[in-house]
mmCIF file of C-alpha atoms and ligand atoms in Angstrom:
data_model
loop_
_atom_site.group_PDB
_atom_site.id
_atom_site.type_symbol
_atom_site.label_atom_id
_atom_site.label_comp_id
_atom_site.label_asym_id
_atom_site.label_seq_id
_atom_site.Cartn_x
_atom_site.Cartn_y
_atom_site.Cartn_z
ATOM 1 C CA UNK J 207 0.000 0.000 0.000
ATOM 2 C CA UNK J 208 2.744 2.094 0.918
ATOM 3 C CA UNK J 209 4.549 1.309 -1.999
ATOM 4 C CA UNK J 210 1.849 1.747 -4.163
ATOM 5 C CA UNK J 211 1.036 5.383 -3.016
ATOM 6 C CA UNK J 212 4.730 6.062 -3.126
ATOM 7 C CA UNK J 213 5.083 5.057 -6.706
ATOM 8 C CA UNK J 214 1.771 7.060 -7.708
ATOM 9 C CA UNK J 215 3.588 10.061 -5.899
ATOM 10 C CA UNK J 216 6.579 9.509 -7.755
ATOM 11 C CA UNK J 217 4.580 8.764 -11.158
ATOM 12 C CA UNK J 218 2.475 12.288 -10.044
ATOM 13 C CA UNK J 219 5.674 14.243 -9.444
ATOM 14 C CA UNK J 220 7.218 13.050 -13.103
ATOM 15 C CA UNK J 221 4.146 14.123 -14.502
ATOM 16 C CA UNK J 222 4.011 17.871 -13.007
ATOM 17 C CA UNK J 223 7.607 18.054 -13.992
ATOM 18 C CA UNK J 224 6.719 17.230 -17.851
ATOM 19 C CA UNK J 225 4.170 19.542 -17.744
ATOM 20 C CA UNK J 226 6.504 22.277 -15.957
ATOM 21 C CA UNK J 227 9.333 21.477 -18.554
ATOM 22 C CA UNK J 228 6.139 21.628 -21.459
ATOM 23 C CA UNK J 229 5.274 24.918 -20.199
ATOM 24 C CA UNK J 230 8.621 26.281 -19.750
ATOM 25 C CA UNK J 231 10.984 25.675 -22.545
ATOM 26 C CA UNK J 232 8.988 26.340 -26.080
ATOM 27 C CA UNK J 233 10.679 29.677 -27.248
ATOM 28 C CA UNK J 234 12.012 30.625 -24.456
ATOM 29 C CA UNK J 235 15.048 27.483 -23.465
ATOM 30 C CA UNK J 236 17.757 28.115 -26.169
ATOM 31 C CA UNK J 237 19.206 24.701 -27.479
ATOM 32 C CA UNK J 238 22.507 23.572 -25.357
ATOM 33 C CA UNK J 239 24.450 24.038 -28.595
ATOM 34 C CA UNK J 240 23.165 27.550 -29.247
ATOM 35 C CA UNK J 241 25.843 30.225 -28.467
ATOM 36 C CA UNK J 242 25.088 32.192 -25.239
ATOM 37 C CA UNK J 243 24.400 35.744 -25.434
ATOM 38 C CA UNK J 244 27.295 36.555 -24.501
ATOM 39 C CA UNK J 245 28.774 34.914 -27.902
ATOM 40 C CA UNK J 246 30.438 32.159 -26.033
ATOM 41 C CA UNK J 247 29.844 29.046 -26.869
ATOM 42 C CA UNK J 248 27.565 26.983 -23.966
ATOM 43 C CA UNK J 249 29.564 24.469 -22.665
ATOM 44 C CA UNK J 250 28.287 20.998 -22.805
ATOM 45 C CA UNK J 251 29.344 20.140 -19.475
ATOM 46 C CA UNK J 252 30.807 22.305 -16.200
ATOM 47 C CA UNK J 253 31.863 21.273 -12.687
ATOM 48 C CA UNK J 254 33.101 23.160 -9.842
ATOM 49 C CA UNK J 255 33.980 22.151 -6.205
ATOM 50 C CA UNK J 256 34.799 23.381 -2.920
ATOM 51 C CA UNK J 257 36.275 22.053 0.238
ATOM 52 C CA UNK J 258 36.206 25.175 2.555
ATOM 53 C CA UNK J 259 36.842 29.096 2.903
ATOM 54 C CA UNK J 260 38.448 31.071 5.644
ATOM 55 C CA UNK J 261 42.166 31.765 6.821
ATOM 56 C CA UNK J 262 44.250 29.241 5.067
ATOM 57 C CA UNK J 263 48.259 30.278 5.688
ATOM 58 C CA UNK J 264 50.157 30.361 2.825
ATOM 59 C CA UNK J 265 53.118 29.587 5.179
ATOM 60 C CA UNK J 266 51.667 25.984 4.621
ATOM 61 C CA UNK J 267 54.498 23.392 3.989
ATOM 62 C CA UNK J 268 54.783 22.235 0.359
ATOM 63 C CA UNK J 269 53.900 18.616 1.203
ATOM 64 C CA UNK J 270 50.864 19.273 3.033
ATOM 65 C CA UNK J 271 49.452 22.079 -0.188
ATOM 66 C CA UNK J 272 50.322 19.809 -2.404
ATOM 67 C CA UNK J 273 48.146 16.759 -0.676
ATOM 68 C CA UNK J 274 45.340 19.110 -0.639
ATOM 69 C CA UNK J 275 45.665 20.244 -4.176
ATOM 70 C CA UNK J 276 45.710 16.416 -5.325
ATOM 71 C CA UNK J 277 43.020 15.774 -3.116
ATOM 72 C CA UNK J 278 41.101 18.163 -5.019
ATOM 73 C CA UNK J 279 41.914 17.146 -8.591
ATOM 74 C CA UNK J 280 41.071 13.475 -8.033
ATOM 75 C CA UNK J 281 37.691 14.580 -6.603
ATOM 76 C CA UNK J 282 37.228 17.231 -9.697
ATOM 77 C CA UNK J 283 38.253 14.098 -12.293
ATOM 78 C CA UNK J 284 35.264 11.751 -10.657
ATOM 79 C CA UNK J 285 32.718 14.200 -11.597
ATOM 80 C CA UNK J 286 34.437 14.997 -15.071
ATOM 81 C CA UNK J 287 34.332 11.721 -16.187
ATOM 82 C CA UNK J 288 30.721 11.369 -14.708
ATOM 83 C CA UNK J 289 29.573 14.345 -17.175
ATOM 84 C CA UNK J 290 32.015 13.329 -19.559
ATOM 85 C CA UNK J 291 30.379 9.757 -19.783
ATOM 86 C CA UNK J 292 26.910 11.577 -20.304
ATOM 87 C CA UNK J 293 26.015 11.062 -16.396
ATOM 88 C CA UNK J 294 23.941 13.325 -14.504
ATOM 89 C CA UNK J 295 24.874 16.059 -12.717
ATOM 90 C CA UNK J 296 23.462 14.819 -9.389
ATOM 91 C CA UNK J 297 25.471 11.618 -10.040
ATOM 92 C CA UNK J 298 28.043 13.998 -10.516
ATOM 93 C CA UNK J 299 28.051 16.181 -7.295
ATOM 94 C CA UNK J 300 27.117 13.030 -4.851
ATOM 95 C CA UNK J 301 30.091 10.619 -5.949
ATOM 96 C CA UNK J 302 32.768 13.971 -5.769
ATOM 97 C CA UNK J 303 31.468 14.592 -2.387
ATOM 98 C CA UNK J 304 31.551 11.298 -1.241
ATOM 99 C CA UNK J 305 35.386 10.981 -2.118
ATOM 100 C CA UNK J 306 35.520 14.078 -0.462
ATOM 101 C CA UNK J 307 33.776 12.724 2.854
ATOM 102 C CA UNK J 308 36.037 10.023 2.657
ATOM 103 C CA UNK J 309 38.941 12.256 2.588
ATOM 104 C CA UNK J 310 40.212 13.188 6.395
ATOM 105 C CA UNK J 311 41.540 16.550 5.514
ATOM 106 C CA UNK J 312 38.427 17.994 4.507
ATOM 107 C CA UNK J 313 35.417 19.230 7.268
ATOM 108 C CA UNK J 314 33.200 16.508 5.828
ATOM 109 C CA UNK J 315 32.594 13.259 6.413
ATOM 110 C CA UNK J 316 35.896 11.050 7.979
ATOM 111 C CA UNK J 317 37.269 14.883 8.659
ATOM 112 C CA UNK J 318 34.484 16.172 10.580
ATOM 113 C CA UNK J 319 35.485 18.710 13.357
ATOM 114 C CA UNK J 320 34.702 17.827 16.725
ATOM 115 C CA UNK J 321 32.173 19.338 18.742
ATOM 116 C CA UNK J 322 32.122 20.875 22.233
ATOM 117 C CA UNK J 323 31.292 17.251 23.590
ATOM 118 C CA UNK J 324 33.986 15.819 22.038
ATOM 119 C CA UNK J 325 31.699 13.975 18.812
ATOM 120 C CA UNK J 326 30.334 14.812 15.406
ATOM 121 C CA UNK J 327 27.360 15.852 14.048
ATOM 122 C CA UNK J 328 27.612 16.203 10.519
ATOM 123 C CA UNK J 329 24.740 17.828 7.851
ATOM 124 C CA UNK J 330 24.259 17.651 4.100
ATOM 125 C CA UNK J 331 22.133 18.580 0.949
ATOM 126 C CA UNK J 332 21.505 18.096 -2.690
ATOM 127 C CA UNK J 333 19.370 19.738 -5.243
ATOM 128 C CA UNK J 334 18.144 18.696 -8.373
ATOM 129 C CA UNK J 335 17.914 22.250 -10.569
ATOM 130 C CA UNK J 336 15.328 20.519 -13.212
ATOM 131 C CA UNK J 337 12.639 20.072 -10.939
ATOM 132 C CA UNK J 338 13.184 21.848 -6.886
ATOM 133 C CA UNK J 339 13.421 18.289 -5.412
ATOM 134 C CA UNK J 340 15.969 18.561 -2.450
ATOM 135 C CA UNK J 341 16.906 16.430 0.302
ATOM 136 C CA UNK J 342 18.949 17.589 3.353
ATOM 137 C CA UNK J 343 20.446 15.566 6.925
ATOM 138 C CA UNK J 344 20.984 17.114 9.907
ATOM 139 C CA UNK J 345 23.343 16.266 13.396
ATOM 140 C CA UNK J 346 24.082 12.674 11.925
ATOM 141 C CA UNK J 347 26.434 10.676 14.077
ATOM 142 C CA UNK J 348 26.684 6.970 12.502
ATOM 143 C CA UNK J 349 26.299 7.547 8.443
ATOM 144 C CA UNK J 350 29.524 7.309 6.651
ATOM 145 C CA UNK J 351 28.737 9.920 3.603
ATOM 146 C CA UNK J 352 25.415 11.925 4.449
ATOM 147 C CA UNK J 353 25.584 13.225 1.131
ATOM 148 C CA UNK J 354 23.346 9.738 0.530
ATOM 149 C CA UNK J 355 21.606 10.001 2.734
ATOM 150 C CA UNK J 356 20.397 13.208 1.707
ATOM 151 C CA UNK J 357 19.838 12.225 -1.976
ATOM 152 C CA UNK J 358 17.788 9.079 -0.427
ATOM 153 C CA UNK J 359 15.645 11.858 1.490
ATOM 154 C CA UNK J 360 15.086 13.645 -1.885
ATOM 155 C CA UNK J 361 14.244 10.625 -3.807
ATOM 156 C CA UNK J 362 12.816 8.129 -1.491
ATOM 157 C CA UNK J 363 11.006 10.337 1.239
ATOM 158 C CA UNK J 364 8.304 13.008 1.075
ATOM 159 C CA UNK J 365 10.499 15.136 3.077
ATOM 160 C CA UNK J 366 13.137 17.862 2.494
ATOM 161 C CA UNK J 367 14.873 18.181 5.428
ATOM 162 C CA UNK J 368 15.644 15.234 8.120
ATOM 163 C CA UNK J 369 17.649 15.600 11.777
ATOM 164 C CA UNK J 370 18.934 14.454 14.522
ATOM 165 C CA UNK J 371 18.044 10.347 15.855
ATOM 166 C CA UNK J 372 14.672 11.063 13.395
ATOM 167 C CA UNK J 373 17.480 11.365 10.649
ATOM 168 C CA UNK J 374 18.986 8.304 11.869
ATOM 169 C CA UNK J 375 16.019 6.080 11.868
ATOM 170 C CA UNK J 376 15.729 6.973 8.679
ATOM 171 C CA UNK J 377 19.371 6.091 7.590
ATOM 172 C CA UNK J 378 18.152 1.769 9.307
ATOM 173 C CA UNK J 379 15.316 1.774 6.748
ATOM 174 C CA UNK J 380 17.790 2.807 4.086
ATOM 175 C CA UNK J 381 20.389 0.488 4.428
ATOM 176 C CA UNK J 382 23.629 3.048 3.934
ATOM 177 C CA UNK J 383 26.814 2.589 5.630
ATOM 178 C CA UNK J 384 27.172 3.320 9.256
ATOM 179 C CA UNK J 385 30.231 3.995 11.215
ATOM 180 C CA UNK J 386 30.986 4.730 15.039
ATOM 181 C CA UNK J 387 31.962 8.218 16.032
ATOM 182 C CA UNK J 388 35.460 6.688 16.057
ATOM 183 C CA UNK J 389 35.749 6.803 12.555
ATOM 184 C CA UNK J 390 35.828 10.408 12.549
ATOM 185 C CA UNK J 391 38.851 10.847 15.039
ATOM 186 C CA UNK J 392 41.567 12.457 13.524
ATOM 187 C CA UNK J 393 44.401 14.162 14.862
ATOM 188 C CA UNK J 394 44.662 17.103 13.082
ATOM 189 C CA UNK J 395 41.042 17.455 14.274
ATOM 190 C CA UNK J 396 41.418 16.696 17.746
ATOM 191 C CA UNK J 397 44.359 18.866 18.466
ATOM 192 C CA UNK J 398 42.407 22.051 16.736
ATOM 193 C CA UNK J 399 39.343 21.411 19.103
ATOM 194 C CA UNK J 400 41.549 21.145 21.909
ATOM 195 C CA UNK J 401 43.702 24.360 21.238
ATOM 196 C CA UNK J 402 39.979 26.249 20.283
ATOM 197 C CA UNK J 403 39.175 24.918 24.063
ATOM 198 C CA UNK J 404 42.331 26.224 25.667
ATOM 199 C CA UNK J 405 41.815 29.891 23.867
ATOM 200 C CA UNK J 406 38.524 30.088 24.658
ATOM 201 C CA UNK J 407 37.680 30.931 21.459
ATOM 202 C CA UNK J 408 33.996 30.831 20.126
ATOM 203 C CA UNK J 409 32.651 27.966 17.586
ATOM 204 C CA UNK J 410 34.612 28.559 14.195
ATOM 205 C CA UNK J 411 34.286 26.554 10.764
ATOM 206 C CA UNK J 412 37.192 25.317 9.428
ATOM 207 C CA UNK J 413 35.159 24.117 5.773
ATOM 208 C CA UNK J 414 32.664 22.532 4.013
ATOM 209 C CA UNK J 415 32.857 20.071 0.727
ATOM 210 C CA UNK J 416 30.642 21.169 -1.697
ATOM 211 C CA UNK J 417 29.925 20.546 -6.019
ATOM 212 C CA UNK J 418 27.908 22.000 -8.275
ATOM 213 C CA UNK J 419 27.523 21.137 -12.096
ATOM 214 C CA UNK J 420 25.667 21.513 -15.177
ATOM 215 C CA UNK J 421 25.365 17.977 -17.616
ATOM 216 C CA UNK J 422 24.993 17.347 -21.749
ATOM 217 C CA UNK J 423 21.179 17.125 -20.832
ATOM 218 C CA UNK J 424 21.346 20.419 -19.436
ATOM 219 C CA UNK J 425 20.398 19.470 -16.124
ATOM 220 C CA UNK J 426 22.027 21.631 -13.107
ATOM 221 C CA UNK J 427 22.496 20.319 -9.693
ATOM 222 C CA UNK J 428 24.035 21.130 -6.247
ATOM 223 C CA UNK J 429 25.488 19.689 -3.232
ATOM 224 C CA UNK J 430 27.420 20.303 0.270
ATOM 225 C CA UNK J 431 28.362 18.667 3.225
ATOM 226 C CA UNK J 432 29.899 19.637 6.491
ATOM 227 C CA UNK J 433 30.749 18.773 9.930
ATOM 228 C CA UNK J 434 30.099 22.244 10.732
ATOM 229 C CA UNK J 435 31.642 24.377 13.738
ATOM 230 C CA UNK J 436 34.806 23.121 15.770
ATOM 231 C CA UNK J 437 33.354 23.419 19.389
ATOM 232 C CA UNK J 438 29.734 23.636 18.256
ATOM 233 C CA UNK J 439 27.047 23.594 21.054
ATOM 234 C CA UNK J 440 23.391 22.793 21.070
ATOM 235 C CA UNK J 441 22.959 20.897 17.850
ATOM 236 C CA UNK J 442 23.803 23.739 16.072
ATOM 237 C CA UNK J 443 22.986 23.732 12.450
ATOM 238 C CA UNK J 444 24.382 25.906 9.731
ATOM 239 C CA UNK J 445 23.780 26.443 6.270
ATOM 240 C CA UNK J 446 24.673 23.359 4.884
ATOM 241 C CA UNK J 447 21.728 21.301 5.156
ATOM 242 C CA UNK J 448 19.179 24.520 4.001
ATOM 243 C CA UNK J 449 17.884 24.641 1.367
ATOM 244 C CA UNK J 450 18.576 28.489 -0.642
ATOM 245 C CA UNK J 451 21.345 28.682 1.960
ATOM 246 C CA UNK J 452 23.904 26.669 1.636
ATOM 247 C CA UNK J 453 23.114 24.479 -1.361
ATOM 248 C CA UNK J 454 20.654 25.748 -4.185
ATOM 249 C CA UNK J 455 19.666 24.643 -7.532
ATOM 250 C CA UNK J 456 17.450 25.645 -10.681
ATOM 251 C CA UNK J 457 17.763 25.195 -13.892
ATOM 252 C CA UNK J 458 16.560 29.026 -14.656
ATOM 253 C CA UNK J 459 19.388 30.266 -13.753
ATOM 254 C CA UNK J 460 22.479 28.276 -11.248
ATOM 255 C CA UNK J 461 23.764 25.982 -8.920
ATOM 256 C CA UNK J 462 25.508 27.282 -5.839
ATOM 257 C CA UNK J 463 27.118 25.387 -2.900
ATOM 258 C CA UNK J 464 28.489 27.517 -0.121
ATOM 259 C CA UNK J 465 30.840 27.830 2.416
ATOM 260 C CA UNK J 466 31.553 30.090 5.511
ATOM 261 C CA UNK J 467 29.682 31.369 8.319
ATOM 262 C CA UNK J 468 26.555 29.235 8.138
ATOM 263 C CA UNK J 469 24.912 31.755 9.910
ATOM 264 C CA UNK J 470 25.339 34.445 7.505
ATOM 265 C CA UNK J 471 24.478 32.213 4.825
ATOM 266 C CA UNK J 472 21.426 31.581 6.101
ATOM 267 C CA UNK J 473 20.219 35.475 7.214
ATOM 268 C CA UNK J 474 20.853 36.190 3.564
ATOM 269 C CA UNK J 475 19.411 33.213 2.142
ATOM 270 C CA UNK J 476 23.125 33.545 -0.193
ATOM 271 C CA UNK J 477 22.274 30.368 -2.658
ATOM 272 C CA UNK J 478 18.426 31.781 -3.873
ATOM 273 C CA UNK J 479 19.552 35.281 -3.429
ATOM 274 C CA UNK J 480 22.532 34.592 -6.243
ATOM 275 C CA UNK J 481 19.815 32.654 -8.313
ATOM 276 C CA UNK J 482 17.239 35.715 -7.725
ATOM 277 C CA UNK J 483 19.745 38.151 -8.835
ATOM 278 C CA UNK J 484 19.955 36.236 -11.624
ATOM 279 C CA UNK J 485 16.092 34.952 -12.714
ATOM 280 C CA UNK J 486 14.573 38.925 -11.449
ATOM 281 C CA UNK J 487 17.712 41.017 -12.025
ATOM 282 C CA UNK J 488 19.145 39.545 -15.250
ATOM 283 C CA UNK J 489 22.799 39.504 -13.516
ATOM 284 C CA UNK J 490 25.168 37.078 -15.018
ATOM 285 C CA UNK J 491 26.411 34.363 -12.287
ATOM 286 C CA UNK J 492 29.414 35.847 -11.563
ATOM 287 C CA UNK J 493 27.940 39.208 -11.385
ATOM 288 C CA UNK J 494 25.202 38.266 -9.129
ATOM 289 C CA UNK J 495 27.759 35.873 -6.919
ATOM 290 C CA UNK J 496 30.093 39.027 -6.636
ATOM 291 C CA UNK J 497 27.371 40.959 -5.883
ATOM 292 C CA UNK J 498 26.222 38.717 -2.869
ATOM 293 C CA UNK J 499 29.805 37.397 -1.400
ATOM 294 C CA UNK J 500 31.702 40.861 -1.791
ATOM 295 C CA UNK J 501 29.259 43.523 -0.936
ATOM 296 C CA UNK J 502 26.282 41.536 0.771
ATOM 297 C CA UNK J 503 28.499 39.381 3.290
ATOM 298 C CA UNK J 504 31.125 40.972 4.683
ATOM 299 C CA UNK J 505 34.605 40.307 4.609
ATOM 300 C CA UNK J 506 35.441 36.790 6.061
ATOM 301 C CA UNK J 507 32.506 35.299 5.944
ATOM 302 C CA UNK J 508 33.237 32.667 2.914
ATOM 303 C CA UNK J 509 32.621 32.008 -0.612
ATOM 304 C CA UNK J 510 30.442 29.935 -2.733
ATOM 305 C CA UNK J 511 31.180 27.688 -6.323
ATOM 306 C CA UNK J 512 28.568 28.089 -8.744
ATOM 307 C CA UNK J 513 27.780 27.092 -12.764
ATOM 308 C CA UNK J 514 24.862 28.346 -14.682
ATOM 309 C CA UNK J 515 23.236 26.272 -17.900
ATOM 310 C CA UNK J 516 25.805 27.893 -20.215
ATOM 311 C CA UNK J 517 28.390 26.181 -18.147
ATOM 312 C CA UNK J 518 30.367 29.239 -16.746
ATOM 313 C CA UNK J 519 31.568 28.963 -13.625
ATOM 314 C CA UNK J 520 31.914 31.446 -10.936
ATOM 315 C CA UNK J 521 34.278 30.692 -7.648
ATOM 316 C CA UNK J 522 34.056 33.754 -5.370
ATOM 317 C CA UNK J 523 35.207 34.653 -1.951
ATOM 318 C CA UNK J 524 36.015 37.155 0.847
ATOM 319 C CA UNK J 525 38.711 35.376 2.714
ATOM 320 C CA UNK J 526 42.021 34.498 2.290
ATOM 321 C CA UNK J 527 41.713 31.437 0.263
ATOM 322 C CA UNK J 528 39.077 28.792 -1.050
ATOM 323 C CA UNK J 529 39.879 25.470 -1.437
ATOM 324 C CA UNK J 530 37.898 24.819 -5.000
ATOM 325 C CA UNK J 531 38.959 23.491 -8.353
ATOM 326 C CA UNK J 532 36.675 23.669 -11.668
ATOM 327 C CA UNK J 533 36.563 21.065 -15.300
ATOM 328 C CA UNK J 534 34.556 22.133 -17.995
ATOM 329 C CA UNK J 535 34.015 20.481 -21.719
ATOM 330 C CA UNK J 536 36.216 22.850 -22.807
ATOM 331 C CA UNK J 537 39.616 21.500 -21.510
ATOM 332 C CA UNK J 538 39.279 23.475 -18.656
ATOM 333 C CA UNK J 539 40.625 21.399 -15.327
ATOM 334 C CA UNK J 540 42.015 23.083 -12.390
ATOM 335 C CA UNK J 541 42.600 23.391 -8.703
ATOM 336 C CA UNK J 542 43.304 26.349 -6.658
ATOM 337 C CA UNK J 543 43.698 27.573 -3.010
ATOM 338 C CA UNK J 544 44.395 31.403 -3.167
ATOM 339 C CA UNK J 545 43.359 33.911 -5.262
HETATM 340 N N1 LIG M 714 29.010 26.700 6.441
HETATM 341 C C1 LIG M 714 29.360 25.609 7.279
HETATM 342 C C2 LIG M 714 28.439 25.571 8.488
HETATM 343 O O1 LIG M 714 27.974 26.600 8.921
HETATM 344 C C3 LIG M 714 30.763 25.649 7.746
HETATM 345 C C4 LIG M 714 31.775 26.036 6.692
HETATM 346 O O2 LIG M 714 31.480 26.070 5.521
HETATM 347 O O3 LIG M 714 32.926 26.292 7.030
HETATM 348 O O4 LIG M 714 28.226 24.532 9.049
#
């Protein structure tokens, strides 16, 4: 029975989306091969990522900038041979951020900060820009890549947005890997909590992972994932897991993933404000990103990686570095820390 009205959903939801996509694109939706207005050709396939804003030191020792930087090319060459391959983009942006959750040296996943009680709660989100679904986690502490776990909440639950033990009830009846809160010990991690507790300082983010791409079937999507503040208190939540904060999506106009002070993310709503600039403004993507992370936020806060259906790619920030990287169908394949 369950099933059944599941499937009827599902069969509902396809339908409203062909009759959206109907209604949309006649005369309007140029052809993906159709040069932009720009003149530029569209790109047939784009990809950026991002694995955290803020203060990185560029007194960093080779070794360790150099593990980082490969880090971030082998994640950037799963999604480019995803699109490549004619994949989807949300194929695309969940396997790069799983690698990426896998990864210990970035705040997601294995890498996950610690929290004032000495554990993890980690969040994540996806968007599918063809047709609004989303699916966010929130404060998981057993589920190996919540990036899953938040597609299976978009595609297998009526729900956007799941938290907490509710989250993890809902991770049994899915069936994804679990882990202990061991399995995010690291000592890297460990040592920065401890030193944050011996300054007294206040809850600070040390990154996010996060993907966004467009693919040949012109399909746009978005994702992030975070294990939020070192030292956070409460449950505390940023914007990873919210929807038109941290992660947005729509094929109108862009994906965005963010990353930064979730807090200021989510007062000015950063991923649907970029796409608003750009659906009620006519802004470009890179104009309307500019417009949000270097005179809406202020200076510190973080940065965001977008694309928009033509391809281009925007990677903007107010701090000292982003860790991000960026393939395209054009050739284009690279990795970067500092501006
Ligand atoms: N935005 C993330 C959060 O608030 C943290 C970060 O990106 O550094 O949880």
């Amino acid at each position: 029975m369950a099933d059944g009205m599941r499937e009827t959903r599902g069969i509902l939801r396809h339908c409203l989306f062909l009759t959206l996509t109907l209604a949309v694109v006649p005369g309007c939706a140029p052809p993906p091969d159709a040069p932009q207005a720009s003149g530029t050709p569209r790109l047939e396939w784009a990809i950026a990522i991002q694995a955290g804003a803020g203060v990185i030191s560029r007194s960093v020792d080779e070794a360790n900038r150099q593990e980082h930087l490969d880090s971030l090319g082998k994640a950037l060459a799963i999604g480019q041979r995803i699109l490549q391959d004619g994949g989807t983009s949300l194929d695309a942006v969940e396997q790069v951020l799983i690698y990426i959750e896998d990864d210990p040296r970035f705040n997601a996943g294995r890498g996950a900060v610690y929290n004032h009680d000495g554990g993890h709660e980690l969040d994540a989100s996806i968007m599918d820009g063809s047709n609004h679904a989303c699916g966010a986690v929130a404060g998981l502490t057993t589920v190996k890549n919540p990036i899953a776990l938040a597609r299976d909440v978009m595609e297998k639950s009526p729900h956007v947005l799941l938290a907490g033990a509710g989250a993890e009830r809902f991770a049994d009846e899915m069936g994804v890997e679990r882990v202990t809160q061991e399995y995010f010990h690291t000592e890297h991690r460990l040592r920065q909590w401890q030193e944050m507790l011996r300054r007294e300082a206040d809850p600070d983010a040390p990154g996010t992972a996060g993907a966004v791409a467009l693919d040949r079937h012109v399909n746009l999507a978005a994702g992030t994932s975070t294990g939020g503040l070192t030292d956070k208190r409460f449950e505390q939540i940023g914007d990873s897991p919210i929807i038109g904060a941290g992660t947005y999506a729509d094929n109108a106009t862009c994906a965005v993933s963010g990353t930064g002070k979730g807090e200021e993310y989510i007062r000015f709503a950063v991923g649907h404000r970029i796409s608003a600039l750009m659906a009620y403004g006519g802004r470009s993507l890179q104009d309307a990103a500019e417009e949000v992370i270097l005179r809406t936020l202020r200076e510190g806060d973080g940065g965001i990686v977008g694309v928009d259906r033509d391809g281009n790619i925007a990677m903007v920030f107010n701090t000292e570095g982003m860790f991000r990287g960026a393939a395209d169908s054009s050739g284009r394949f690279e990795v970067a820390i500092w501006k």
